[in-house]
Amino acid sequence: MTDNIVHLVLARIDGAPKGTKGISLFIVPKKRINPEGVLQPNDVDSIGIYHKMGQKATPAMHLEFGGKNDCVGYLLGEINRGLPQMFLMMNGARLGVGMGGIHIASAAYYASLQYAQERPQGRRLNEKQALVEPVCIIQHPDVRRMLFLQKAIVEGGLSLILQCYQYLDLEKVHADQPEIKQHYTQLLELLTPVAKTYGAEMGFIAVNQGLQVLGGYGYTEDFPLEQLARDVRIMSLYEGTTGIQAQALLGRQVVGNQGKSLVKWFEEVAKTVHEAEHSATLSTYWNDLMAAMRNFQEVTNQQFKNAAHGDMEVLLADANLYMEAFGTLNVAWQWLQHGIAAEKALNNAEIQGEDRVFYQSKIETLRFFFHYELPRVQGLFHRLMDTTRLTIFDADAEVLI
Ligand SMILES: Cc1cc2nc3c(=O)[nH]c(=O)nc-3n(C[C@H](O)[C@H](O)[C@H](O)COP(=O)(O)OP(=O)(O)OC[C@H]3O[C@@H](n4cnc5c(N)ncnc54)[C@H](O)[C@@H]3O)c2cc1C
């Protein structure tokens, strides 16, 4: 398809410091220009294709560099500064992966919504007459719950990712005002691992619910759900696993910068809450969010106490749970923003028909998120305040068999 392929490769120069501080970034082309100015092979080979669970249309190759000892890499940037350079690329990629999770979940939502509207099965739970016609499954509360959950994840998750892209834009717009730029950079760096993880982890949960809506057909190749379930699974693995994103959040973005970014984040959420305060429809919800935020502050203080002892294993053992709670709070914040916009639209008598239903559906999904999803953070908070350590062992302790 193309004359040449240029790989960006992390590698060590002989004698470089151990660990991540000794990694440099190289440009390694598939073909290099020889002294005569002619393109020649650069000893970069594909030595295998991975047989993956999903994403079958994008082959992943096992590359070998220098198998015949004739591969040249050209240093890109400074020696031993490879990792920070790679992060420049990875930040964009992390948002892209979070978005990928949401895209796939969105496809699953619409496929399962259509199926639920068309599939007749069973009667309403209060229907006493055995002979009445079956209803379409969308009328069953449990099916509706599964559809609402998908919609809440898809639209809330997308909104969080767009919030990050907005910070990215604002960072660029204020490139010549260092203080303002720094403000947006900090918010972006705080939320990037969260948006990636929410899209990946909750995207998978959403697709799984979509598959469930189709019953047995969900498991067959007659419908797209089984493929979507396989395709979405990678999102929590590549561009850094969820475990690594969670450590980056709690270790680097929260404790590592003394909570400065988190303070900015609290201020951003407070702005939304302030806007929502004027609304009677939203009063329960901004109050719920504020109450959860206060609990989250206590939980975060506990993390700082853990960090004060210098024991990183204690601090990071449950970073995933901290990530899960923080992601849920962020999406609750997004839903509150949707609620404000929807309420404004619904107060406008000119908005009618499908548009009106669109905004009503926003309010209903917001209510779903606050009644079904937000309360889950309390269980996570409970565990994060619990000082019993069950997963930290000496290297030679044999506990799991
Ligand atoms: C389809 C596909 C395409 C890919 N494409 C590319 C690509 O184009 N370029 C590229 O460079 N890479 C690519 N990768 C690699 C991918 O980025 C890695 O697989 C991924 O980052 C996870 O690393 P790993 O496989 O080494 O897992 P490991 O690091 O072995 O992790 C295994 C498990 O241990 C946990 N773990 C690891 N270290 C720690 C720790 N310190 N603390 C706590 N938990 C830990 C992880 O969270 C995970 O659950 C691709 C992978 C796949 C599957």
XYZ file of C-alpha atoms and ligand atoms in Angstrom:
454
model
C 0.000 0.000 0.000
C 2.922 2.320 0.617
C 6.605 2.667 -0.321
C 7.849 2.673 3.223
C 6.655 2.345 6.827
C 8.209 4.407 9.578
C 8.073 2.892 13.057
C 8.574 4.829 16.279
C 10.408 2.443 18.582
C 11.414 2.675 22.234
C 14.788 1.067 22.878
C 17.852 1.302 25.080
C 21.294 2.514 24.086
C 24.107 0.341 25.477
C 25.010 1.500 28.995
C 21.811 3.534 29.460
C 20.463 3.855 33.049
C 18.206 1.052 34.234
C 14.429 1.449 34.249
C 12.304 3.973 32.414
C 14.983 6.696 32.677
C 17.163 4.779 30.198
C 14.695 4.509 27.343
C 15.176 6.494 24.122
C 12.903 6.961 21.132
C 14.011 5.996 17.616
C 12.739 6.325 14.092
C 13.090 2.917 12.475
C 11.992 2.786 8.833
C 11.169 -0.487 7.131
C 13.462 0.658 4.315
C 16.407 3.010 4.789
C 18.299 5.077 2.264
C 21.782 3.694 1.646
C 24.828 5.897 0.889
C 24.011 5.720 -2.848
C 20.635 7.317 -2.119
C 18.680 4.152 -2.871
C 16.049 2.612 -0.592
C 17.172 -0.726 0.867
C 15.514 -3.082 3.392
C 16.273 -2.128 7.013
C 15.952 -5.584 8.559
C 12.454 -4.992 9.979
C 10.338 -8.091 9.596
C 6.911 -9.267 10.482
C 7.527 -12.645 12.048
C 3.942 -13.448 12.969
C 0.354 -12.328 13.081
C -1.422 -12.362 16.441
C -4.674 -14.335 16.393
C -6.874 -12.009 18.374
C -10.197 -12.295 20.152
C -11.644 -9.382 18.195
C -10.738 -6.545 15.836
C -10.119 -9.131 13.146
C -9.961 -6.533 10.383
C -6.865 -4.844 11.828
C -4.073 -7.411 11.910
C -1.570 -6.950 14.742
C 1.906 -8.056 13.837
C 4.803 -9.348 15.818
C 7.670 -7.248 14.468
C 11.313 -8.146 14.701
C 13.960 -5.437 14.469
C 17.517 -6.440 13.525
C 17.059 -10.198 13.239
C 19.978 -10.191 10.733
C 21.829 -7.534 12.719
C 21.362 -4.973 9.964
C 18.778 -2.562 11.363
C 19.413 1.165 11.784
C 17.364 3.353 14.134
C 17.662 7.138 14.116
C 17.457 8.834 17.505
C 14.411 11.079 17.820
C 14.829 13.839 20.413
C 17.143 13.533 23.396
C 18.856 10.368 24.593
C 16.993 8.656 27.487
C 13.975 10.958 27.081
C 11.939 8.434 25.124
C 9.156 7.899 27.607
C 8.031 11.542 28.012
C 8.053 11.824 24.203
C 5.954 8.736 23.866
C 3.450 10.220 26.301
C 2.858 13.094 23.881
C 1.566 10.512 21.444
C -0.108 8.367 24.065
C -2.255 11.139 25.526
C -4.047 11.530 22.217
C -4.178 7.761 21.832
C -5.661 7.277 25.306
C -8.557 9.601 24.511
C -8.961 7.817 21.182
C -9.175 4.445 22.915
C -11.745 5.713 25.436
C -13.711 7.055 22.488
C -13.341 3.663 20.760
C -15.003 1.980 23.746
C -17.866 4.443 23.579
C -18.237 4.129 19.786
C -18.628 0.383 20.037
C -21.000 0.681 22.988
C -23.034 3.168 20.967
C -23.407 0.686 18.099
C -24.431 -1.990 20.611
C -26.994 0.313 22.214
C -28.750 1.114 18.945
C -28.707 -2.528 17.807
C -30.205 -3.719 21.095
C -32.719 -0.855 21.211
C -34.030 -1.844 17.785
C -34.218 -5.503 18.792
C -36.090 -4.672 22.015
C -38.631 -2.658 20.019
C -39.266 -5.567 17.640
C -39.037 -8.750 19.689
C -42.379 -9.917 21.190
C -41.905 -12.091 24.256
C -43.794 -12.453 27.552
C -46.517 -10.322 29.106
C -46.412 -7.327 31.423
C -45.828 -8.535 34.969
C -49.249 -7.282 36.095
C -51.102 -8.958 33.219
C -53.328 -11.688 34.645
C -54.799 -12.902 31.334
C -52.671 -15.744 30.013
C -54.006 -15.447 26.471
C -53.207 -11.815 25.667
C -50.639 -11.194 22.952
C -47.030 -10.998 24.101
C -45.550 -7.509 24.340
C -42.277 -6.304 22.842
C -39.514 -6.837 25.365
C -38.814 -3.087 25.650
C -41.889 -2.998 27.898
C -40.237 -5.182 30.550
C -38.642 -3.103 33.318
C -35.488 -5.230 33.373
C -34.949 -4.756 29.631
C -35.544 -1.034 30.011
C -32.961 -0.974 32.800
C -30.409 -2.570 30.482
C -31.195 -0.068 27.731
C -31.049 2.896 30.106
C -27.716 1.725 31.466
C -26.275 1.564 27.962
C -27.581 4.996 27.034
C -26.322 6.475 30.318
C -22.846 5.055 29.736
C -22.672 5.928 26.038
C -23.856 9.532 26.263
C -22.248 10.252 29.642
C -18.940 8.658 28.602
C -18.891 10.494 25.280
C -19.528 13.718 27.128
C -16.559 13.137 29.447
C -14.299 12.497 26.462
C -15.553 15.664 24.765
C -14.872 17.546 28.008
C -11.246 16.421 27.682
C -11.099 17.505 24.035
C -12.479 20.872 25.076
C -9.621 21.248 27.587
C -7.221 20.232 24.815
C -8.612 22.999 22.590
C -8.511 25.544 25.408
C -4.917 24.585 26.135
C -4.039 25.349 22.502
C -6.077 28.550 22.344
C -4.205 29.862 25.404
C -0.774 28.720 24.235
C 0.665 32.227 24.775
C -0.843 32.650 28.276
C 1.200 30.196 30.365
C -0.902 30.347 33.537
C -4.214 29.725 31.796
C -2.653 27.081 29.585
C -1.271 25.334 32.653
C -4.747 25.354 34.207
C -6.207 23.409 31.281
C -3.173 21.143 30.984
C -3.647 20.060 34.587
C -7.338 19.328 34.089
C -6.600 17.435 30.896
C -3.866 15.341 32.479
C -6.094 14.525 35.430
C -9.037 13.444 33.292
C -7.292 11.668 30.393
C -6.743 8.344 32.211
C -10.282 8.588 33.565
C -11.907 9.146 30.174
C -9.823 6.311 28.705
C -10.785 3.938 31.476
C -14.458 4.856 31.645
C -14.864 4.414 27.894
C -13.021 1.090 27.994
C -14.404 -0.514 31.147
C -17.934 0.844 31.064
C -18.077 0.504 27.283
C -17.528 -3.212 27.798
C -20.257 -3.356 30.454
C -22.631 -1.500 28.133
C -21.981 -3.838 25.192
C -22.459 -6.820 27.473
C -25.859 -5.448 28.490
C -26.695 -4.924 24.820
C -25.879 -8.558 24.106
C -28.077 -9.579 27.043
C -31.030 -7.670 25.576
C -30.898 -9.959 22.540
C -31.059 -13.084 24.674
C -29.731 -16.152 22.828
C -29.479 -14.252 19.558
C -26.926 -11.963 21.197
C -24.531 -14.893 21.312
C -24.949 -15.769 17.644
C -23.280 -14.315 14.564
C -26.683 -13.376 13.123
C -26.496 -10.102 15.034
C -23.526 -7.764 15.534
C -23.472 -7.915 19.339
C -21.080 -10.845 19.721
C -18.557 -9.116 17.485
C -18.941 -5.818 19.326
C -18.393 -7.638 22.638
C -15.122 -9.086 21.324
C -13.986 -5.859 19.678
C -14.540 -3.637 22.709
C -12.560 -5.880 25.064
C -9.167 -4.594 23.919
C -9.872 -1.023 25.056
C -8.992 -1.691 28.682
C -5.705 -3.329 27.652
C -3.837 -1.307 25.058
C -2.447 2.196 25.509
C -1.944 1.168 29.138
C -4.084 -1.296 31.049
C -6.743 -0.084 33.448
C -4.441 -1.001 36.339
C -1.716 1.275 34.976
C -4.150 4.137 34.237
C -5.473 3.891 37.796
C -1.972 4.099 39.237
C -1.253 7.108 37.024
C -4.401 8.798 38.313
C -3.958 8.211 42.028
C -0.165 8.114 42.187
C 0.764 10.890 39.763
C -2.261 13.102 39.149
C -3.773 13.143 42.639
C -1.100 12.471 45.267
C 1.889 13.285 43.024
C 0.866 16.899 42.516
C -0.489 17.390 46.043
C -4.080 17.420 44.833
C -3.642 20.688 42.886
C -5.359 19.353 39.770
C -8.114 17.855 41.866
C -8.823 21.268 43.412
C -9.229 22.708 39.916
C -11.557 19.841 39.067
C -13.672 20.490 42.172
C -13.994 24.112 41.038
C -15.146 23.032 37.583
C -17.818 20.738 39.026
C -18.877 23.447 41.480
C -19.527 25.775 38.518
C -21.975 23.254 37.050
C -23.628 22.703 40.429
C -23.999 26.461 40.819
C -25.772 26.624 37.458
C -28.049 23.720 38.410
C -28.988 25.310 41.742
C -31.617 27.450 40.026
C -33.473 24.419 38.763
C -36.230 22.678 40.712
C -36.058 19.577 38.458
C -32.356 19.133 39.121
C -32.202 19.979 42.815
C -32.153 16.350 44.016
C -29.387 15.596 41.599
C -26.976 18.427 42.282
C -27.466 17.741 45.981
C -26.646 14.049 45.443
C -23.558 14.983 43.469
C -22.362 17.413 46.136
C -22.907 14.806 48.870
C -20.912 12.217 46.885
C -18.178 14.819 46.256
C -17.869 15.463 50.001
C -17.468 11.720 50.599
C -14.933 11.608 47.795
C -12.948 14.365 49.509
C -12.783 12.261 52.695
C -11.690 9.243 50.675
C -9.012 11.323 48.964
C -7.770 12.615 52.333
C -7.417 8.988 53.385
C -5.271 8.346 50.290
C -3.011 11.233 51.272
C -2.671 9.710 54.748
C -1.725 6.391 53.138
C 0.833 8.192 50.984
C 2.310 9.993 53.999
C 3.691 6.667 55.273
C 5.586 6.296 52.002
C 4.187 2.809 51.358
C 3.281 2.850 47.677
C 1.767 -0.640 47.772
C -0.726 0.480 50.401
C -1.496 3.662 48.469
C -1.967 2.000 45.092
C -3.385 -1.415 46.047
C -6.945 -0.257 45.342
C -6.194 2.469 42.804
C -8.630 0.757 40.426
C -11.495 1.293 42.848
C -10.532 4.947 43.242
C -10.550 5.227 39.450
C -13.970 3.588 39.208
C -15.463 5.963 41.769
C -13.842 9.025 40.217
C -15.015 8.009 36.740
C -18.587 7.631 37.993
C -18.478 11.056 39.676
C -17.192 12.584 36.468
C -19.976 11.102 34.416
C -22.543 12.239 37.017
C -21.099 15.736 36.530
C -21.526 15.370 32.770
C -25.120 14.247 33.196
C -25.830 17.278 35.324
C -24.542 19.444 32.480
C -26.838 17.569 30.086
C -29.702 18.139 32.525
C -29.124 21.900 32.567
C -29.108 22.055 28.766
C -32.143 19.774 28.476
C -34.154 21.762 30.974
C -33.417 24.993 29.125
C -34.586 23.385 25.889
C -37.742 21.981 27.459
C -38.642 25.442 28.767
C -38.648 26.637 25.182
C -42.171 26.098 23.793
C -40.833 26.161 20.246
C -39.052 22.868 20.816
C -41.578 20.199 19.902
C -41.879 16.744 18.371
C -38.776 14.586 18.136
C -36.563 17.310 19.570
C -38.723 17.493 22.681
C -38.562 13.709 23.114
C -34.783 13.914 22.724
C -34.511 16.336 25.672
C -37.057 14.443 27.775
C -35.021 11.315 27.218
C -31.950 13.213 28.443
C -33.693 14.073 31.712
C -34.899 10.480 32.165
C -31.408 9.100 31.531
C -29.912 11.610 33.961
C -32.389 10.397 36.575
C -31.427 6.804 35.806
C -27.733 7.591 36.244
C -28.266 9.294 39.592
C -30.554 6.585 40.962
C -28.759 3.494 39.646
C -25.117 4.371 38.956
C -24.049 7.148 41.308
C -25.031 5.228 44.499
C -22.517 2.529 43.551
C -19.667 4.864 44.556
C -20.635 4.465 48.219
C -19.562 0.803 48.197
C -16.259 1.790 46.584
C -15.746 4.579 49.133
C -16.430 2.127 51.928
C -13.677 -0.161 50.692
C -11.275 2.750 50.073
C -11.683 3.873 53.713
C -11.191 0.323 54.998
C -7.605 -0.163 56.195
C -7.692 -3.980 56.087
C -5.073 -5.080 53.548
C -5.963 -8.315 51.806
C -3.953 -8.138 48.584
C -0.500 -7.157 49.877
C 1.824 -10.049 50.694
C 5.483 -10.830 51.144
C 6.992 -12.118 47.911
C 7.312 -15.665 49.284
C 3.866 -15.909 50.921
C 1.807 -18.670 49.339
C -1.783 -17.594 49.756
C -3.306 -18.037 46.326
C -3.240 -21.553 44.940
C -4.359 -5.846 19.555
C -3.172 -5.213 20.200
C -2.511 -4.202 19.537
C -1.404 -3.604 20.129
N -0.768 -2.620 19.437
C 0.380 -2.109 19.931
C 1.151 -1.155 19.192
O 0.772 -0.765 18.097
N 2.291 -0.697 19.727
C 2.728 -1.107 20.955
O 3.771 -0.662 21.410
N 2.015 -1.986 21.693
C 0.878 -2.503 21.213
N 0.161 -3.431 21.954
C 0.663 -3.811 23.277
C -0.188 -3.263 24.404
O -0.015 -1.876 24.531
C 0.166 -4.015 25.703
O -0.261 -5.347 25.528
C -0.491 -3.402 26.907
O 0.019 -2.119 27.197
C -0.320 -4.257 28.172
O 1.007 -4.584 28.380
P 1.438 -6.100 28.528
O 0.737 -6.892 27.485
O 2.910 -6.152 28.590
O 0.789 -6.523 29.920
P 1.528 -6.643 31.348
O 2.330 -5.394 31.587
O 2.209 -7.960 31.403
O 0.260 -6.633 32.284
C -0.465 -7.808 32.677
C -1.382 -7.475 33.859
O -0.584 -7.074 34.979
C -0.925 -5.751 35.394
N 0.292 -5.030 35.759
C 1.440 -4.935 35.029
N 2.344 -4.161 35.672
C 1.746 -3.768 36.823
C 2.160 -2.948 37.910
N 3.372 -2.353 37.926
N 1.297 -2.743 38.916
C 0.059 -3.304 38.890
N -0.379 -4.084 37.895
C 0.443 -4.310 36.872
C -1.628 -5.114 34.201
O -2.528 -4.091 34.603
C -2.319 -6.301 33.559
O -3.553 -6.534 34.190
C -0.953 -4.034 21.409
C -1.648 -5.046 22.074
C -2.736 -5.641 21.490
C -3.449 -6.759 22.237
